[in-house]
PDB file of C-alpha atoms and ligand atoms in Angstrom:
ATOM      1  CA  MET A  25      24.192  19.981   1.755  1.00 74.00           C
ATOM      2  CA  PRO A  26      23.213  16.338   1.326  1.00 83.00           C
ATOM      3  CA  ASN A  27      25.290  14.008  -0.824  1.00 92.00           C
ATOM      4  CA  ALA A  28      22.145  12.540  -2.377  1.00 97.00           C
ATOM      5  CA  PHE A  29      18.481  13.453  -2.847  1.00 97.00           C
ATOM      6  CA  TRP A  30      15.369  11.686  -1.707  1.00 97.00           C
ATOM      7  CA  ILE A  31      13.411   9.877  -4.418  1.00 97.00           C
ATOM      8  CA  ASP A  32       9.692   9.479  -3.705  1.00 97.00           C
ATOM      9  CA  SER A  33       8.846   7.329  -6.717  1.00 97.00           C
ATOM     10  CA  VAL A  34      10.139   5.979 -10.016  1.00 98.00           C
ATOM     11  CA  GLU A  35       8.072   5.564 -13.165  1.00 97.00           C
ATOM     12  CA  LYS A  36       9.675   4.064 -16.247  1.00 94.00           C
ATOM     13  CA  ASP A  37      12.763   6.213 -16.825  1.00 96.00           C
ATOM     14  CA  ARG A  38      11.767   9.125 -14.596  1.00 98.00           C
ATOM     15  CA  VAL A  39      12.510   9.709 -10.907  1.00 98.00           C
ATOM     16  CA  TYR A  40      10.206  11.935  -8.862  1.00 98.00           C
ATOM     17  CA  LEU A  41      11.967  13.779  -6.071  1.00 97.00           C
ATOM     18  CA  SER A  42      10.457  14.572  -2.710  1.00 93.00           C
ATOM     19  CA  PRO A  43       9.040  18.150  -2.591  1.00 91.00           C
ATOM     20  CA  SER A  44      11.347  18.789   0.360  1.00 91.00           C
ATOM     21  CA  GLU A  45      14.324  18.608  -2.044  1.00 95.00           C
ATOM     22  CA  VAL A  46      13.385  21.721  -4.002  1.00 94.00           C
ATOM     23  CA  ASN A  47      15.061  24.034  -1.486  1.00 91.00           C
ATOM     24  CA  HIS A  48      18.246  21.960  -1.338  1.00 91.00           C
ATOM     25  CA  LEU A  49      18.519  21.954  -5.109  1.00 95.00           C
ATOM     26  CA  LYS A  50      17.839  25.692  -5.339  1.00 93.00           C
ATOM     27  CA  VAL A  51      20.487  26.484  -2.686  1.00 92.00           C
ATOM     28  CA  LEU A  52      22.913  24.375  -4.723  1.00 92.00           C
ATOM     29  CA  ARG A  53      21.916  26.434  -7.794  1.00 94.00           C
ATOM     30  CA  ALA A  54      21.198  23.134  -9.532  1.00 95.00           C
ATOM     31  CA  ARG A  55      20.757  23.483 -13.279  1.00 96.00           C
ATOM     32  CA  ILE A  56      18.558  21.492 -15.608  1.00 97.00           C
ATOM     33  CA  GLY A  57      20.730  18.805 -17.214  1.00 97.00           C
ATOM     34  CA  GLU A  58      22.996  18.405 -14.174  1.00 97.00           C
ATOM     35  CA  LEU A  59      23.674  14.891 -12.845  1.00 97.00           C
ATOM     36  CA  PHE A  60      22.757  13.881  -9.280  1.00 97.00           C
ATOM     37  CA  THR A  61      22.461  10.816  -7.048  1.00 98.00           C
ATOM     38  CA  GLY A  62      19.212   9.819  -5.365  1.00 98.00           C
ATOM     39  CA  LEU A  63      18.150   7.165  -2.874  1.00 98.00           C
ATOM     40  CA  ASP A  64      14.885   5.758  -1.555  1.00 97.00           C
ATOM     41  CA  GLY A  65      15.680   4.055   1.772  1.00 97.00           C
ATOM     42  CA  LYS A  66      14.998   0.635   0.218  1.00 97.00           C
ATOM     43  CA  GLY A  67      18.534  -0.112  -0.924  1.00 98.00           C
ATOM     44  CA  ASN A  68      18.529   1.728  -4.275  1.00 98.00           C
ATOM     45  CA  PHE A  69      20.925   4.373  -5.542  1.00 98.00           C
ATOM     46  CA  TYR A  70      19.682   6.310  -8.590  1.00 98.00           C
ATOM     47  CA  ARG A  71      21.814   8.311 -10.969  1.00 98.00           C
ATOM     48  CA  PHE A  72      19.666  10.918 -12.679  1.00 98.00           C
ATOM     49  CA  GLN A  73      19.783  14.033 -14.812  1.00 98.00           C
ATOM     50  CA  LEU A  74      17.660  16.931 -13.555  1.00 98.00           C
ATOM     51  CA  GLU A  75      14.820  17.633 -16.001  1.00 97.00           C
ATOM     52  CA  LYS A  76      12.345  19.782 -14.100  1.00 97.00           C
ATOM     53  CA  LEU A  77      12.674  21.780 -10.889  1.00 96.00           C
ATOM     54  CA  SER A  78       9.569  23.431  -9.501  1.00 93.00           C
ATOM     55  CA  LYS A  79       7.640  23.630  -6.240  1.00 88.00           C
ATOM     56  CA  ARG A  80       4.946  21.419  -7.719  1.00 90.00           C
ATOM     57  CA  GLU A  81       7.150  18.739  -9.245  1.00 93.00           C
ATOM     58  CA  THR A  82      10.828  17.897  -9.437  1.00 97.00           C
ATOM     59  CA  ILE A  83      11.730  15.235 -11.969  1.00 97.00           C
ATOM     60  CA  GLY A  84      14.917  13.591 -13.180  1.00 98.00           C
ATOM     61  CA  LYS A  85      15.700  11.377 -16.156  1.00 98.00           C
ATOM     62  CA  LEU A  86      16.826   8.045 -14.740  1.00 98.00           C
ATOM     63  CA  LEU A  87      20.259   7.033 -16.018  1.00 98.00           C
ATOM     64  CA  SER A  88      21.069   4.009 -13.815  1.00 98.00           C
ATOM     65  CA  VAL A  89      19.981   2.147 -10.674  1.00 98.00           C
ATOM     66  CA  GLU A  90      22.253   0.264  -8.281  1.00 98.00           C
ATOM     67  CA  HIS A  91      20.632  -2.023  -5.722  1.00 98.00           C
ATOM     68  CA  VAL A  92      22.655  -2.789  -2.591  1.00 98.00           C
ATOM     69  CA  SER A  93      21.739  -6.091  -0.888  1.00 97.00           C
ATOM     70  CA  ARG A  94      20.884  -6.009   2.765  1.00 94.00           C
ATOM     71  CA  ASP A  95      23.132  -7.790   5.277  1.00 94.00           C
ATOM     72  CA  MET A  96      21.586 -11.124   6.356  1.00 95.00           C
ATOM     73  CA  LYS A  97      22.471 -10.288   9.956  1.00 97.00           C
ATOM     74  CA  LYS A  98      20.382  -7.837  11.907  1.00 98.00           C
ATOM     75  CA  LEU A  99      21.430  -5.261  14.497  1.00 98.00           C
ATOM     76  CA  THR A 100      18.662  -3.702  16.611  1.00 98.00           C
ATOM     77  CA  ILE A 101      18.828  -1.060  19.324  1.00 98.00           C
ATOM     78  CA  LEU A 102      16.124  -0.879  21.957  1.00 97.00           C
ATOM     79  CA  VAL A 103      16.399   2.546  23.583  1.00 98.00           C
ATOM     80  CA  ALA A 104      14.455   4.066  26.449  1.00 97.00           C
ATOM     81  CA  ALA A 105      12.814   7.386  25.686  1.00 97.00           C
ATOM     82  CA  THR A 106      14.655  10.522  26.648  1.00 96.00           C
ATOM     83  CA  LYS A 107      14.558  14.180  25.576  1.00 96.00           C
ATOM     84  CA  TRP A 108      14.238  14.931  21.849  1.00 96.00           C
ATOM     85  CA  PRO A 109      17.801  16.298  21.271  1.00 96.00           C
ATOM     86  CA  ARG A 110      19.311  13.028  22.528  1.00 97.00           C
ATOM     87  CA  LEU A 111      16.809  10.820  20.708  1.00 97.00           C
ATOM     88  CA  ARG A 112      17.419  12.820  17.567  1.00 97.00           C
ATOM     89  CA  LEU A 113      21.138  12.038  17.880  1.00 98.00           C
ATOM     90  CA  VAL A 114      20.404   8.360  18.542  1.00 98.00           C
ATOM     91  CA  VAL A 115      18.311   8.079  15.398  1.00 98.00           C
ATOM     92  CA  GLU A 116      20.774  10.037  13.237  1.00 98.00           C
ATOM     93  CA  LYS A 117      23.790   8.000  14.429  1.00 98.00           C
ATOM     94  CA  ALA A 118      21.843   4.754  13.997  1.00 98.00           C
ATOM     95  CA  VAL A 119      21.510   5.533  10.287  1.00 98.00           C
ATOM     96  CA  GLU A 120      25.205   6.427   9.996  1.00 98.00           C
ATOM     97  CA  LEU A 121      26.187   3.187  11.746  1.00 98.00           C
ATOM     98  CA  GLY A 122      23.901   1.055   9.568  1.00 98.00           C
ATOM     99  CA  ILE A 123      21.700  -0.165  12.420  1.00 98.00           C
ATOM    100  CA  ASP A 124      18.773  -2.150  10.979  1.00 98.00           C
ATOM    101  CA  ARG A 125      16.067  -1.529  13.521  1.00 98.00           C
ATOM    102  CA  ILE A 126      15.365   1.079  16.191  1.00 98.00           C
ATOM    103  CA  GLU A 127      12.897   0.315  18.964  1.00 97.00           C
ATOM    104  CA  LEU A 128      11.948   3.116  21.343  1.00 97.00           C
ATOM    105  CA  PHE A 129      10.009   2.563  24.535  1.00 96.00           C
ATOM    106  CA  ASN A 130       8.834   4.535  27.540  1.00 95.00           C
ATOM    107  CA  SER A 131      10.752   3.472  30.595  1.00 96.00           C
ATOM    108  CA  LYS A 132       9.576   4.128  34.126  1.00 95.00           C
ATOM    109  CA  HIS A 133      12.571   6.474  34.534  1.00 96.00           C
ATOM    110  CA  SER A 134      12.255   8.223  31.154  1.00 96.00           C
ATOM    111  CA  ILE A 135      12.239  11.999  31.638  1.00 94.00           C
ATOM    112  CA  ALA A 136      10.396  12.483  28.334  1.00 95.00           C
ATOM    113  CA  LYS A 137       8.010  10.122  26.567  1.00 94.00           C
ATOM    114  CA  VAL A 138       7.879   8.954  22.958  1.00 95.00           C
ATOM    115  CA  SER A 139       4.691   8.312  21.043  1.00 93.00           C
ATOM    116  CA  LYS A 140       3.696   7.397  17.499  1.00 93.00           C
ATOM    117  CA  ASP A 141       2.824  11.088  16.892  1.00 93.00           C
ATOM    118  CA  LYS A 142       6.577  11.651  16.498  1.00 91.00           C
ATOM    119  CA  LEU A 143       7.031   9.036  13.762  1.00 94.00           C
ATOM    120  CA  GLU A 144       7.235  11.580  10.922  1.00 95.00           C
ATOM    121  CA  LYS A 145       9.721  13.700  12.878  1.00 96.00           C
ATOM    122  CA  PHE A 146      11.981  10.653  13.353  1.00 97.00           C
ATOM    123  CA  HIS A 147      11.600   9.629   9.710  1.00 97.00           C
ATOM    124  CA  SER A 148      12.615  13.079   8.580  1.00 96.00           C
ATOM    125  CA  VAL A 149      15.836  12.883  10.650  1.00 98.00           C
ATOM    126  CA  MET A 150      16.540   9.409   9.248  1.00 98.00           C
ATOM    127  CA  ARG A 151      16.041  10.559   5.651  1.00 97.00           C
ATOM    128  CA  GLU A 152      18.422  13.507   6.134  1.00 97.00           C
ATOM    129  CA  ALA A 153      21.044  11.237   7.731  1.00 98.00           C
ATOM    130  CA  SER A 154      20.694   8.670   4.977  1.00 98.00           C
ATOM    131  CA  LYS A 155      21.215  11.320   2.268  1.00 97.00           C
ATOM    132  CA  GLN A 156      24.210  12.707   4.121  1.00 97.00           C
ATOM    133  CA  CYS A 157      26.042   9.440   4.837  1.00 97.00           C
ATOM    134  CA  LEU A 158      24.801   7.572   1.726  1.00 98.00           C
ATOM    135  CA  ASN A 159      23.221   4.676   3.594  1.00 98.00           C
ATOM    136  CA  PRO A 160      20.664   3.372   1.069  1.00 97.00           C
ATOM    137  CA  TYR A 161      18.569   1.711   3.802  1.00 98.00           C
ATOM    138  CA  LEU A 162      16.466   3.406   6.462  1.00 97.00           C
ATOM    139  CA  PRO A 163      16.250   1.489   9.736  1.00 98.00           C
ATOM    140  CA  GLU A 164      12.838   0.081  10.662  1.00 97.00           C
ATOM    141  CA  LEU A 165      11.452   2.206  13.469  1.00 97.00           C
ATOM    142  CA  GLN A 166       9.068   0.960  16.101  1.00 96.00           C
ATOM    143  CA  ILE A 167       7.736   3.121  18.890  1.00 95.00           C
ATOM    144  CA  MET A 168       6.387   1.096  21.764  1.00 91.00           C
ATOM    145  CA  GLY A 169       4.311   2.599  24.499  1.00 79.00           C
ATOM    146  CA  SER A 170       5.526   0.518  27.380  1.00 83.00           C
ATOM    147  CA  VAL A 171       7.852  -2.322  28.293  1.00 88.00           C
ATOM    148  CA  ASP A 172       4.934  -4.771  28.101  1.00 86.00           C
ATOM    149  CA  GLN A 173       5.020  -4.499  24.304  1.00 88.00           C
ATOM    150  CA  ILE A 174       8.656  -5.564  24.086  1.00 91.00           C
ATOM    151  CA  ALA A 175       9.456  -9.109  22.910  1.00 89.00           C
ATOM    152  CA  LEU A 176      13.067 -10.210  23.201  1.00 92.00           C
ATOM    153  CA  SER A 177      12.933 -13.750  21.877  1.00 90.00           C
ATOM    154  CA  GLY A 178      14.997 -14.858  18.871  1.00 93.00           C
ATOM    155  CA  SER A 179      17.945 -12.525  19.345  1.00 96.00           C
ATOM    156  CA  THR A 180      21.143 -12.171  21.331  1.00 97.00           C
ATOM    157  CA  ASN A 181      20.177  -9.427  23.742  1.00 98.00           C
ATOM    158  CA  LEU A 182      22.840  -7.277  25.360  1.00 98.00           C
ATOM    159  CA  LEU A 183      21.527  -5.147  28.203  1.00 98.00           C
ATOM    160  CA  LEU A 184      23.812  -2.210  28.912  1.00 98.00           C
ATOM    161  CA  ASP A 185      24.242  -2.075  32.644  1.00 96.00           C
ATOM    162  CA  PHE A 186      27.125  -1.196  34.948  1.00 95.00           C
ATOM    163  CA  SER A 187      26.885  -4.577  36.714  1.00 93.00           C
ATOM    164  CA  GLY A 188      27.589  -6.510  33.510  1.00 97.00           C
ATOM    165  CA  LYS A 189      30.630  -8.207  32.018  1.00 98.00           C
ATOM    166  CA  SER A 190      32.839  -6.284  29.600  1.00 98.00           C
ATOM    167  CA  LEU A 191      31.529  -5.809  26.065  1.00 97.00           C
ATOM    168  CA  GLN A 192      34.763  -7.378  24.802  1.00 97.00           C
ATOM    169  CA  SER A 193      33.827 -10.691  26.422  1.00 98.00           C
ATOM    170  CA  PHE A 194      30.752 -10.900  24.129  1.00 98.00           C
ATOM    171  CA  ALA A 195      32.754 -10.531  20.915  1.00 98.00           C
ATOM    172  CA  ASP A 196      32.427 -14.196  19.860  1.00 98.00           C
ATOM    173  CA  LYS A 197      28.751 -14.398  20.781  1.00 98.00           C
ATOM    174  CA  ILE A 198      27.992 -11.320  18.689  1.00 98.00           C
ATOM    175  CA  ALA A 199      30.086 -12.585  15.772  1.00 98.00           C
ATOM    176  CA  THR A 200      28.110 -15.855  15.587  1.00 97.00           C
ATOM    177  CA  SER A 201      24.628 -14.331  16.067  1.00 98.00           C
ATOM    178  CA  ARG A 202      22.301 -13.493  13.207  1.00 97.00           C
ATOM    179  CA  ASN A 203      20.231 -11.182  15.325  1.00 97.00           C
ATOM    180  CA  VAL A 204      21.741  -8.857  17.913  1.00 98.00           C
ATOM    181  CA  ARG A 205      19.783  -6.424  20.054  1.00 98.00           C
ATOM    182  CA  ILE A 206      21.334  -3.797  22.342  1.00 98.00           C
ATOM    183  CA  LEU A 207      19.188  -2.502  25.210  1.00 98.00           C
ATOM    184  CA  VAL A 208      19.935   0.998  26.478  1.00 98.00           C
ATOM    185  CA  GLY A 209      18.324   2.525  29.545  1.00 97.00           C
ATOM    186  CA  PRO A 210      17.113   6.087  30.143  1.00 96.00           C
ATOM    187  CA  GLU A 211      19.123   8.867  31.807  1.00 91.00           C
ATOM    188  CA  GLY A 212      17.766   7.670  35.145  1.00 92.00           C
ATOM    189  CA  GLY A 213      18.767   4.036  34.443  1.00 94.00           C
ATOM    190  CA  PHE A 214      16.478   0.996  34.077  1.00 95.00           C
ATOM    191  CA  SER A 215      13.927   0.510  36.853  1.00 95.00           C
ATOM    192  CA  LYS A 216      14.053  -2.592  39.074  1.00 95.00           C
ATOM    193  CA  ASP A 217      10.998  -4.079  37.318  1.00 94.00           C
ATOM    194  CA  GLU A 218      12.456  -3.463  33.875  1.00 94.00           C
ATOM    195  CA  LEU A 219      15.752  -5.078  34.859  1.00 94.00           C
ATOM    196  CA  GLU A 220      13.888  -8.108  36.181  1.00 92.00           C
ATOM    197  CA  LYS A 221      11.867  -8.442  32.970  1.00 92.00           C
ATOM    198  CA  PHE A 222      14.823  -7.949  30.619  1.00 93.00           C
ATOM    199  CA  GLN A 223      17.481  -9.864  32.541  1.00 88.00           C
ATOM    200  CA  HIS A 224      15.593 -13.069  31.959  1.00 87.00           C
ATOM    201  CA  PHE A 225      16.241 -12.793  28.202  1.00 93.00           C
ATOM    202  CA  SER A 226      19.508 -10.875  28.072  1.00 97.00           C
ATOM    203  CA  SER A 227      23.115 -10.648  29.207  1.00 97.00           C
ATOM    204  CA  ALA A 228      24.233  -7.607  31.183  1.00 97.00           C
ATOM    205  CA  VAL A 229      27.077  -5.762  29.489  1.00 98.00           C
ATOM    206  CA  SER A 230      29.291  -3.045  30.942  1.00 98.00           C
ATOM    207  CA  LEU A 231      30.909  -0.304  28.886  1.00 98.00           C
ATOM    208  CA  GLY A 232      33.356   0.564  31.668  1.00 97.00           C
ATOM    209  CA  LYS A 233      33.203   2.673  34.803  1.00 96.00           C
ATOM    210  CA  ARG A 234      32.228   5.983  33.259  1.00 97.00           C
ATOM    211  CA  ILE A 235      28.532   6.876  32.992  1.00 98.00           C
ATOM    212  CA  LEU A 236      27.875   7.442  29.310  1.00 98.00           C
ATOM    213  CA  ARG A 237      25.006   9.459  27.910  1.00 97.00           C
ATOM    214  CA  VAL A 238      22.372   7.422  26.115  1.00 97.00           C
ATOM    215  CA  GLU A 239      23.578   8.422  22.648  1.00 98.00           C
ATOM    216  CA  THR A 240      27.237   7.666  23.522  1.00 98.00           C
ATOM    217  CA  ALA A 241      26.268   4.235  24.870  1.00 98.00           C
ATOM    218  CA  VAL A 242      24.424   3.531  21.602  1.00 98.00           C
ATOM    219  CA  ILE A 243      27.311   4.650  19.386  1.00 98.00           C
ATOM    220  CA  VAL A 244      30.025   2.782  21.299  1.00 98.00           C
ATOM    221  CA  SER A 245      28.129  -0.505  21.635  1.00 98.00           C
ATOM    222  CA  ALA A 246      26.648  -0.486  18.130  1.00 98.00           C
ATOM    223  CA  PHE A 247      30.054   0.212  16.595  1.00 98.00           C
ATOM    224  CA  PHE A 248      31.618  -2.662  18.548  1.00 98.00           C
ATOM    225  CA  ALA A 249      28.790  -5.029  17.574  1.00 98.00           C
ATOM    226  CA  SER A 250      29.051  -3.964  13.920  1.00 98.00           C
ATOM    227  CA  LEU A 251      32.786  -4.701  13.965  1.00 97.00           C
ATOM    228  CA  GLN A 252      32.167  -8.236  15.276  1.00 98.00           C
ATOM    229  CA  MET A 253      29.425  -8.691  12.661  1.00 97.00           C
ATOM    230  CA  GLY A 254      31.984  -7.912   9.963  1.00 95.00           C
ATOM    231  CA  ARG A 255      30.373  -4.661   8.873  1.00 93.00           C
ATOM    232  CA  PHE A 256      33.368  -2.333   9.153  1.00 88.00           C
TER     233      PHE A 256
HETATM  234  N1  SAM B  13      22.183   7.175  36.449  1.00 68.45           N
HETATM  235  C1  SAM B  13      21.965   6.136  35.500  1.00 68.45           C
HETATM  236  C2  SAM B  13      22.296   4.772  36.056  1.00 68.45           C
HETATM  237  O1  SAM B  13      22.893   4.733  37.108  1.00 68.45           O
HETATM  238  O2  SAM B  13      21.968   3.758  35.438  1.00 68.45           O
HETATM  239  C3  SAM B  13      22.797   6.438  34.272  1.00 68.45           C
HETATM  240  C4  SAM B  13      22.105   6.089  33.039  1.00 68.45           C
HETATM  241  S1  SAM B  13      23.059   6.301  31.578  1.00 68.45           S
HETATM  242  C5  SAM B  13      23.101   8.022  31.384  1.00 68.45           C
HETATM  243  C6  SAM B  13      21.918   5.769  30.364  1.00 68.45           C
HETATM  244  C7  SAM B  13      22.040   4.322  29.964  1.00 68.45           C
HETATM  245  O3  SAM B  13      23.216   4.132  29.201  1.00 68.45           O
HETATM  246  C8  SAM B  13      22.137   3.314  31.086  1.00 68.45           C
HETATM  247  O4  SAM B  13      20.861   2.944  31.577  1.00 68.45           O
HETATM  248  C9  SAM B  13      22.842   2.148  30.432  1.00 68.45           C
HETATM  249  O5  SAM B  13      21.931   1.349  29.702  1.00 68.45           O
HETATM  250  C10 SAM B  13      23.768   2.858  29.447  1.00 68.45           C
HETATM  251  N2  SAM B  13      25.133   3.075  29.986  1.00 68.45           N
HETATM  252  C11 SAM B  13      25.755   4.266  30.144  1.00 68.45           C
HETATM  253  N3  SAM B  13      27.011   4.092  30.588  1.00 68.45           N
HETATM  254  C12 SAM B  13      27.179   2.756  30.708  1.00 68.45           C
HETATM  255  C13 SAM B  13      28.288   1.936  31.120  1.00 68.45           C
HETATM  256  N4  SAM B  13      29.446   2.465  31.482  1.00 68.45           N
HETATM  257  N5  SAM B  13      28.123   0.593  31.101  1.00 68.45           N
HETATM  258  C14 SAM B  13      26.934   0.039  30.736  1.00 68.45           C
HETATM  259  N6  SAM B  13      25.864   0.756  30.340  1.00 68.45           N
HETATM  260  C15 SAM B  13      25.987   2.101  30.323  1.00 68.45           C
END
């Protein structure tokens, strides 16, 4: 069960819960008058008292709001498309790790493609993760068709590649950057053309000799970057 509930809108002293929360609340045997926590993906935690629970409308009486400021620094992951179960994990873990922006693109070696049709599916995973881990912010999500749509200027770009220098050697660079982007290839690795395009704007970074799955590479590198950015 989630640790918080998704708030669709707030009007005066009432919070309106997403219709998808009715089931969760019913499974919890929630009673009218009970206190709960809600969030909206925009940095707000709501404390509310359940007033109405029905399929048509679920409403709470707003007791308090806490706004959490966003970190001035920004951590982005740019991940090549792969099969849904792995991408699902990437998106879920990105929310848990507090990653600010997720960019997905179709690499030449991607075994499955992403498209904007999947946006709602990704958003649903992000909302569930946010309620579970109590991250009040949802990452921005951009789905890009091809590498041509990717712009890497204005950030410290770390391209995960076996030929690179150790991640540890980038600790200071990450710590002093306001904008860090981690580039992760598909299961088949980046293509020659992609490497040529990206290498111009990025530093190659190795995570050691073992070949990590896409989602493991994301978790390990994003955690390290977050540590250097003072987030943990
Ligand atoms: N056969 C592929 C290759 O040789 O590149 C393996 C790809 S790996 C499953 C998926 C992506 O994770 C890689 O493209 C790379 O970006 C990243 N990755 C995985 N393990 C890594 C490591 N030890 N060092 C650097 N990057 C790694």
